[in-house]
Amino acid sequence: MSESILSVGIDIGTTTTHMVLSRLSIDTISIFNRLPENSIAAREIVYQSPITFTPIVYEGENRLIDFEKISLVLEDFYKQAKIDKNEIESGALIVTGDSARTDNAQKVAQALAQAAGNFVVETAGPKLEGILAARGSGAVEESYRTGKTICNVDIGGGTSNLAFIEKGRIVETACLNLGGRLIQVEECQPDLFNTEQFKTVHCNRSGRILLQSLGLSASAPLSKTDLSKLASKAAALIAEYCRIGTGIGTGIGTGIGVKSEEEPSLLESLSETDVPSLAWLEKVDEYWFTGGVGTLMKSQDRPDTKSEKSSAVPFGDLGQMLARALLDLLDRKRARFDAAGIYATVIGAGLHTMQVSGSTIGIQSSQSILPLRNIRILKISAEPNNKGYLTAQVTKQLNFLDQLDDSEPLALYINDLGRDDISYRGIKNLAAEISNLLERLPKVAVKNALVIVLKEDIAMSLSQILKGMLRDKIILTIDGIDAQNGDFMDLGKTLGSAIDPNCLSIGVVIKTLLFYK
């Protein structure tokens, strides 16, 4: 049996906003002795919006997303697509780059998502943005398929986000606060020598730092040559940060190739995260470029566009100049531009798989917190011989989720349990790991509640052991569920059994973010 649903993906970035509508064909597969499973049989992009500037307003030093204008932008997208919002059955709204840092980002995202329907919302900080771009470009899938180590470099308006992928697994992320919109300008009166002059409309912190390093100021008019110097400086720093250029040095101190004593300190001051480790930089087989600047690099790399004359600042920023400067520095043999470009993002949360948990779930006063929506799933690989593995893995994953809302519920999906792990001793050891986790990372239990998800039929046994260990926590253990890292989950109310009132199940909806590839 097959059904069709409409899903939407909305990306609100530093510079631009866009939307993608997709129609998904969902097949229901019946498996002997198991509940039916849903899978995506086909996906069709039915509408791809034009790239629109993200409306930003300034209130003193505060940078805000203009809620009224962004609402109108999205309304216009729906009209162009000739789709009623009520027809949308699922979706994902992602706020990235400097837009994710605006004072009202989370509020705007939640309001837009609620107005649009049952959406997954991500306010992506630098680490998570790099992960989403790597998945959206297809780099993760390519690395898994070929075994190559790929660095996905997502260059947008405010940031350059790196994700290092080894054998299909993202092993490290990094973020440099440099992008195409570090300065916004508009043309003004030429000088006495009839030279083009530009006045600064807005300049972010990174832009001010680079201008100062070049002996320039945002308060004075800037020439086309000045802007070109600024773009070249930014490109050189990005190339050094990633080691993507030709003739890059061996690195001093930071593990990054540098050309002068000035650049290590500049790179450190502009890096939002720890700088990339030399161990991963030296392993990279290919660099994939995505984001707005990545798209400009792709278009300018074509032979038929190199000689074309165009405005120095067609978008009122450095995007075009930065793309050209980066192309001049690249080691072309390892560079790839044929990925999703600016559309390396989600196209929706289209796979909503309805599952029913096992009938021996563990509930500790959880009726008061059910139902729950949009619970973020962290997938954990069981390592029974490695004491403290649960705390270590959760800590690492939380480090990726740098914009995590303190009120956002979490679920730990513990998989790879072996035969010994589901014995009484194994379950007791797992309970000890969970207890240790909550002692070391109490924030994991949002409002004192934590959801533990398992595939194996041990939820009730685990719950009974945890009751004696964690009397002040609300722990919900459910089993019989299949999910992936990065999925979201809705939990309904408990479903009782007419035969045995002690046998309770929960309706579970797993939401999977969808990408172009």
XYZ file of C-alpha atoms in Angstrom:
517
model
C 0.000 0.000 0.000
C 1.351 3.442 -0.950
C 0.391 6.981 0.020
C 1.634 10.436 -0.919
C 2.416 13.353 1.402
C 3.676 16.912 0.941
C 6.713 18.002 2.936
C 8.424 21.385 3.119
C 11.952 22.471 3.994
C 12.618 26.106 4.908
C 16.122 27.516 5.414
C 16.558 30.982 6.938
C 20.233 31.877 6.596
C 22.471 34.881 7.237
C 21.974 36.287 3.754
C 19.203 34.336 2.086
C 16.023 32.384 2.706
C 14.597 29.642 0.518
C 11.980 26.920 0.577
C 11.617 23.526 -1.072
C 8.408 21.520 -1.410
C 8.611 17.802 -2.032
C 6.037 15.111 -2.657
C 6.924 11.831 -0.999
C 5.559 8.420 -1.844
C 5.416 6.286 1.284
C 5.194 2.514 0.972
C 3.966 0.324 3.805
C 5.863 -2.955 3.950
C 4.355 -5.913 5.766
C 6.868 -8.207 7.471
C 5.943 -11.582 8.926
C 5.595 -11.548 12.712
C 6.321 -7.793 12.879
C 4.387 -4.542 12.658
C 4.264 -2.989 9.164
C 7.093 -0.568 8.387
C 7.000 2.608 6.293
C 9.696 3.686 3.864
C 10.137 6.393 1.228
C 9.589 4.824 -2.179
C 10.124 8.037 -4.164
C 10.581 11.761 -3.688
C 9.780 14.508 -6.165
C 10.703 18.187 -5.826
C 7.490 19.985 -6.781
C 8.588 23.539 -5.972
C 11.897 25.262 -5.337
C 11.601 28.897 -4.317
C 13.761 31.717 -5.619
C 16.628 32.713 -3.333
C 15.401 35.708 -1.294
C 17.329 37.991 1.042
C 16.637 37.301 4.723
C 14.944 40.417 6.178
C 17.036 41.712 9.089
C 16.401 44.790 11.250
C 18.712 46.473 13.738
C 17.573 47.824 17.100
C 20.687 49.479 18.465
C 23.261 46.692 18.739
C 20.586 43.985 18.485
C 20.264 42.150 15.171
C 16.764 40.727 14.651
C 14.925 38.708 12.029
C 11.990 40.813 10.814
C 9.126 38.479 11.711
C 6.445 40.261 9.665
C 8.568 40.401 6.519
C 9.822 36.817 6.752
C 6.210 35.684 7.245
C 5.232 37.523 4.049
C 8.190 35.975 2.186
C 7.036 32.475 3.134
C 3.404 33.297 2.303
C 4.566 34.415 -1.140
C 6.479 31.152 -1.599
C 3.321 29.148 -0.867
C 1.344 31.267 -3.353
C 3.971 30.731 -6.060
C 3.835 26.999 -5.395
C 0.006 27.120 -5.546
C -0.102 25.121 -2.335
C -2.367 25.701 0.639
C -0.417 25.501 3.895
C -3.068 23.146 5.229
C -1.990 20.598 2.615
C 1.498 20.379 4.163
C 1.689 17.284 6.324
C 5.256 17.623 7.578
C 8.263 19.863 7.386
C 11.473 21.230 8.807
C 12.430 24.838 9.436
C 16.142 25.532 9.860
C 17.702 28.823 10.999
C 21.432 28.977 10.244
C 24.498 31.229 10.249
C 24.266 34.703 11.768
C 20.470 34.450 11.626
C 20.696 31.708 14.263
C 22.528 34.201 16.489
C 19.891 36.911 16.273
C 18.215 37.701 19.565
C 14.819 36.477 18.376
C 15.888 33.474 16.253
C 14.343 30.762 18.423
C 11.143 32.731 18.972
C 10.695 33.440 15.250
C 11.460 29.846 14.279
C 8.951 28.409 16.738
C 6.248 30.908 15.728
C 6.719 30.223 12.012
C 6.747 26.465 12.565
C 3.580 26.532 14.669
C 1.834 28.677 12.073
C 2.830 26.249 9.345
C 1.909 23.006 11.090
C 3.681 19.991 12.557
C 7.268 21.082 11.884
C 10.634 20.060 13.194
C 12.605 23.188 14.158
C 16.393 23.529 14.208
C 18.175 26.715 15.263
C 21.526 25.496 14.032
C 24.723 26.730 15.626
C 28.082 26.392 13.864
C 28.630 22.700 14.613
C 25.147 21.507 13.739
C 25.056 23.696 10.625
C 28.179 21.968 9.347
C 26.595 18.567 9.981
C 23.361 19.472 8.177
C 25.285 20.829 5.182
C 27.420 17.681 4.959
C 24.332 15.495 4.976
C 22.488 17.755 2.538
C 25.323 17.876 0.012
C 25.569 14.108 -0.196
C 29.133 14.138 1.181
C 28.241 11.765 4.025
C 26.706 9.270 1.612
C 29.653 9.591 -0.813
C 32.173 9.024 1.979
C 30.281 5.936 3.113
C 30.070 4.595 -0.454
C 33.701 5.214 -1.435
C 35.569 5.182 1.879
C 36.995 8.638 1.131
C 37.671 11.225 3.829
C 35.732 14.316 2.751
C 35.716 17.812 4.199
C 32.440 19.594 3.444
C 33.038 23.370 3.493
C 29.756 25.273 3.743
C 30.437 28.979 3.142
C 27.465 31.229 3.696
C 26.954 34.861 4.587
C 28.397 34.852 8.081
C 30.316 31.624 8.600
C 32.387 28.901 6.969
C 31.332 25.579 8.489
C 33.492 22.491 8.136
C 32.504 18.863 8.621
C 35.091 16.094 8.354
C 33.592 12.788 7.230
C 35.373 9.445 7.402
C 33.702 6.331 5.990
C 30.295 7.984 6.193
C 30.720 9.185 9.783
C 31.103 12.841 10.777
C 34.128 12.855 13.071
C 34.830 16.550 13.582
C 33.324 19.957 12.879
C 34.754 23.469 12.900
C 33.506 26.971 12.187
C 35.291 30.131 11.067
C 33.376 33.408 11.354
C 34.005 34.454 7.772
C 31.505 34.543 4.925
C 30.304 36.586 2.005
C 28.298 39.043 4.077
C 30.880 40.143 6.621
C 30.356 43.613 5.181
C 27.343 45.120 3.389
C 27.913 48.124 1.157
C 26.174 50.363 -1.330
C 27.634 52.528 -4.060
C 28.150 56.201 -3.256
C 29.559 59.298 -4.999
C 32.849 58.608 -6.862
C 35.977 60.375 -5.578
C 37.845 63.190 -7.364
C 39.524 60.656 -9.652
C 36.125 59.172 -10.598
C 36.965 55.944 -8.743
C 34.039 53.790 -7.605
C 33.349 54.318 -3.907
C 31.208 52.303 -1.516
C 29.840 53.213 1.885
C 29.370 50.590 4.576
C 25.765 49.794 5.481
C 26.664 47.123 8.039
C 29.884 45.433 9.091
C 30.039 42.514 11.519
C 32.795 41.834 14.051
C 34.832 39.713 11.636
C 34.618 42.395 8.973
C 35.870 45.050 11.391
C 38.794 42.828 12.449
C 39.869 42.230 8.842
C 39.471 45.888 7.862
C 41.663 46.894 10.788
C 44.307 44.334 9.783
C 44.391 45.978 6.333
C 44.566 49.531 7.713
C 41.000 50.272 6.553
C 37.873 51.443 8.368
C 34.158 50.838 7.889
C 33.462 54.490 8.719
C 35.316 55.730 5.613
C 34.365 55.150 1.955
C 35.887 51.995 0.467
C 37.078 51.556 -3.106
C 36.620 48.467 -5.267
C 40.316 47.741 -4.641
C 39.744 47.939 -0.873
C 36.872 45.460 -1.098
C 38.972 43.169 -3.276
C 41.749 43.229 -0.654
C 39.202 42.418 2.041
C 37.818 39.475 0.039
C 41.328 38.189 -0.711
C 42.227 38.379 2.983
C 39.101 36.440 3.957
C 39.761 33.848 1.231
C 43.366 33.370 2.371
C 42.227 32.808 5.954
C 39.550 30.298 4.912
C 42.109 28.474 2.761
C 44.567 28.363 5.670
C 41.873 27.185 8.064
C 40.945 24.279 5.790
C 44.351 23.700 4.162
C 42.595 23.804 0.794
C 45.021 26.087 -1.024
C 48.109 25.348 -3.051
C 51.407 26.027 -1.316
C 49.889 26.053 2.175
C 52.476 26.104 4.950
C 53.123 23.387 7.482
C 51.416 25.176 10.337
C 52.604 26.895 13.478
C 51.240 25.997 16.886
C 47.573 25.734 15.968
C 47.995 22.880 13.507
C 46.897 25.138 10.661
C 49.020 26.028 7.654
C 49.945 29.727 7.901
C 51.877 32.184 5.798
C 52.741 34.781 8.413
C 52.976 35.249 12.149
C 49.842 37.403 11.989
C 47.472 34.739 10.684
C 47.458 32.236 13.580
C 46.175 34.906 15.971
C 43.644 36.122 13.389
C 42.392 32.596 12.782
C 42.059 31.903 16.497
C 40.147 35.152 17.084
C 37.791 34.405 14.185
C 37.253 30.708 14.918
C 33.917 30.021 16.610
C 35.043 26.521 17.583
C 38.353 24.816 18.189
C 40.469 25.032 15.044
C 40.521 21.866 12.893
C 43.044 19.304 14.052
C 46.006 18.599 11.812
C 45.271 14.870 12.111
C 42.034 15.270 10.135
C 43.269 18.002 7.801
C 46.037 15.742 6.529
C 43.601 12.898 5.779
C 41.247 14.825 3.476
C 40.835 13.306 -0.002
C 38.252 15.785 -1.308
C 36.775 19.158 -0.378
C 33.117 19.759 -1.180
C 31.897 23.365 -1.329
C 28.323 24.282 -0.448
C 26.386 27.315 0.770
C 25.814 30.604 -1.024
C 29.504 31.286 -1.670
C 29.992 27.652 -2.681
C 27.261 28.109 -5.285
C 28.989 31.253 -6.614
C 32.275 29.321 -6.812
C 30.546 26.619 -8.831
C 29.047 29.111 -11.306
C 32.323 31.032 -11.740
C 34.348 27.848 -12.205
C 32.685 27.274 -15.589
C 34.917 28.364 -18.511
C 32.101 30.341 -20.146
C 31.726 32.662 -17.132
C 35.341 33.593 -16.398
C 35.533 36.439 -18.893
C 32.126 37.903 -18.154
C 32.077 41.373 -16.627
C 29.686 41.972 -13.778
C 29.151 44.356 -10.886
C 31.847 44.192 -8.223
C 29.213 43.760 -5.534
C 26.043 42.455 -7.234
C 24.514 41.452 -3.893
C 25.799 44.405 -1.896
C 28.372 42.225 -0.145
C 31.636 40.338 -0.704
C 30.095 37.054 -1.878
C 31.127 37.316 -5.532
C 34.627 38.610 -4.771
C 35.185 35.982 -2.078
C 34.178 33.194 -4.472
C 36.656 34.429 -7.097
C 39.451 34.809 -4.547
C 38.894 31.291 -3.221
C 38.946 29.807 -6.730
C 42.340 31.436 -7.301
C 43.714 29.712 -4.182
C 42.242 26.240 -4.575
C 43.966 22.968 -5.195
C 41.486 22.076 -7.971
C 42.380 18.385 -7.972
C 40.694 17.918 -4.601
C 37.863 20.450 -4.983
C 34.312 19.534 -5.894
C 31.500 21.970 -6.676
C 28.814 19.733 -8.141
C 27.054 19.135 -4.825
C 23.799 20.755 -3.728
C 25.326 24.226 -3.308
C 23.066 26.666 -1.526
C 20.383 23.963 -1.334
C 22.564 21.689 0.816
C 19.924 21.707 3.501
C 16.829 19.839 4.499
C 13.936 19.472 2.080
C 11.569 18.530 4.879
C 10.822 16.085 7.621
C 8.903 13.847 5.353
C 9.247 10.338 6.696
C 6.840 10.230 9.609
C 6.848 6.560 10.568
C 4.130 5.540 12.967
C 5.332 2.823 15.310
C 3.864 1.260 18.411
C 6.191 0.538 21.269
C 6.473 -2.838 22.923
C 3.739 -3.624 25.433
C 6.079 -3.823 28.429
C 7.282 -0.238 28.587
C 8.506 1.351 31.797
C 6.679 4.409 33.098
C 7.596 6.411 36.179
C 4.913 9.087 36.642
C 5.233 9.850 32.949
C 1.498 10.192 32.269
C 1.777 13.833 33.345
C 4.356 14.612 30.645
C 2.666 12.755 27.790
C 2.083 13.456 24.982
C 5.489 14.864 23.963
C 6.376 16.349 20.566
C 9.627 16.829 18.688
C 11.900 14.916 21.051
C 15.429 14.945 19.700
C 16.944 11.456 19.408
C 20.600 10.836 20.250
C 21.691 7.434 18.993
C 24.174 5.687 21.279
C 26.223 2.589 20.486
C 26.433 0.260 23.467
C 29.973 -0.371 24.712
C 29.463 -2.634 27.741
C 33.202 -3.177 28.222
C 33.896 0.564 28.313
C 32.744 2.017 31.624
C 31.378 5.537 31.223
C 30.693 5.123 27.492
C 27.181 6.555 27.753
C 28.367 9.808 29.345
C 31.225 10.108 26.837
C 29.003 9.596 23.774
C 26.225 11.895 25.001
C 28.770 14.616 25.839
C 30.219 14.397 22.328
C 26.807 14.591 20.688
C 25.687 17.508 22.864
C 28.828 19.371 21.810
C 27.561 19.152 18.228
C 24.190 20.588 19.306
C 25.510 24.002 20.286
C 22.117 25.749 20.099
C 20.241 23.174 22.182
C 17.298 24.687 24.033
C 17.367 23.883 27.756
C 13.653 23.054 27.598
C 14.007 20.679 24.643
C 13.273 17.047 25.600
C 15.832 14.390 24.712
C 15.657 10.682 23.991
C 18.617 8.319 24.134
C 18.325 5.517 21.596
C 20.686 2.803 22.827
C 21.432 0.199 20.175
C 23.975 -2.505 19.370
C 23.040 -4.436 22.497
C 24.369 -7.996 22.407
C 23.014 -11.167 24.002
C 24.933 -10.595 27.249
C 23.735 -6.979 27.394
C 20.084 -8.021 27.697
C 20.753 -10.466 30.533
C 19.904 -9.327 34.061
C 23.546 -8.389 34.698
C 23.765 -6.544 31.378
C 20.564 -4.572 32.055
C 21.837 -3.714 35.532
C 25.086 -2.407 34.020
C 23.093 -0.321 31.526
C 21.047 1.151 34.393
C 24.291 2.057 36.163
C 25.488 3.827 33.000
C 22.241 5.841 32.850
C 22.507 6.724 36.549
C 26.122 7.829 36.067
C 25.106 9.919 33.061
C 22.429 11.800 35.000
C 24.815 12.385 37.880
C 27.466 13.880 35.597
C 25.135 15.566 33.073
C 21.894 16.401 34.919
C 20.808 18.757 32.096
C 20.118 15.682 29.935
C 16.972 15.101 32.011
C 14.972 18.133 30.873
C 12.502 19.032 33.628
C 13.740 15.884 35.403
C 12.461 13.711 32.541
C 14.414 11.463 30.181
C 13.264 9.055 27.475
C 15.261 5.849 26.928
C 14.562 4.106 23.610
C 15.537 0.509 22.874
C 14.928 -1.978 20.115
C 15.280 -5.004 22.391
C 12.423 -6.064 24.661
C 13.944 -4.934 27.969
C 12.151 -1.642 28.732
C 10.170 -2.923 31.721
C 13.167 -4.686 33.282
C 15.352 -1.604 32.851
C 12.645 0.614 34.327
C 12.308 -1.562 37.431
C 16.052 -1.340 38.128
C 16.148 2.419 37.465
C 13.312 3.049 39.920
C 15.578 2.129 42.797
C 18.419 4.300 41.505
C 16.679 7.462 40.295
C 13.735 8.173 42.558
C 13.679 11.910 41.763
C 13.659 11.492 37.970
C 10.881 10.785 35.497
C 12.281 8.026 33.305
C 10.280 6.677 30.392
C 11.706 3.500 28.855
C 10.215 2.228 25.610
C 11.267 -0.648 23.379
C 10.436 -2.129 19.988
C 11.411 1.135 18.249
C 13.769 1.705 15.324
C 15.300 5.148 14.700
C 18.410 6.963 13.495
C 20.626 9.683 14.919
C 19.187 13.111 14.125
C 15.586 11.857 14.008
C 12.846 13.453 16.081
C 10.099 11.612 17.901
C 6.527 12.271 19.015
C 5.104 10.233 21.893
C 1.354 9.842 22.263
C -0.614 8.801 25.294
C -0.372 5.297 26.672
C -2.382 2.547 24.994
C -3.768 -0.035 27.409
C -4.543 -3.698 26.822
C -8.009 -5.121 27.401
C -6.440 -8.455 28.335
C -3.804 -7.164 30.758
C -4.083 -3.578 32.090
C -0.424 -3.733 33.134
C 0.642 -4.079 29.496
C 0.990 -0.560 28.162
C 2.207 0.669 24.795
C 2.761 4.131 23.377
C 2.057 5.424 19.901
C 5.367 6.699 18.510
C 5.968 8.850 15.433
C 9.560 8.971 14.163
C 10.351 12.054 12.049
C 13.317 11.831 9.725
C 14.930 14.937 8.204
C 15.138 14.645 4.424
C 17.876 15.919 2.140
C 18.337 16.200 -1.606
C 20.636 13.173 -1.656
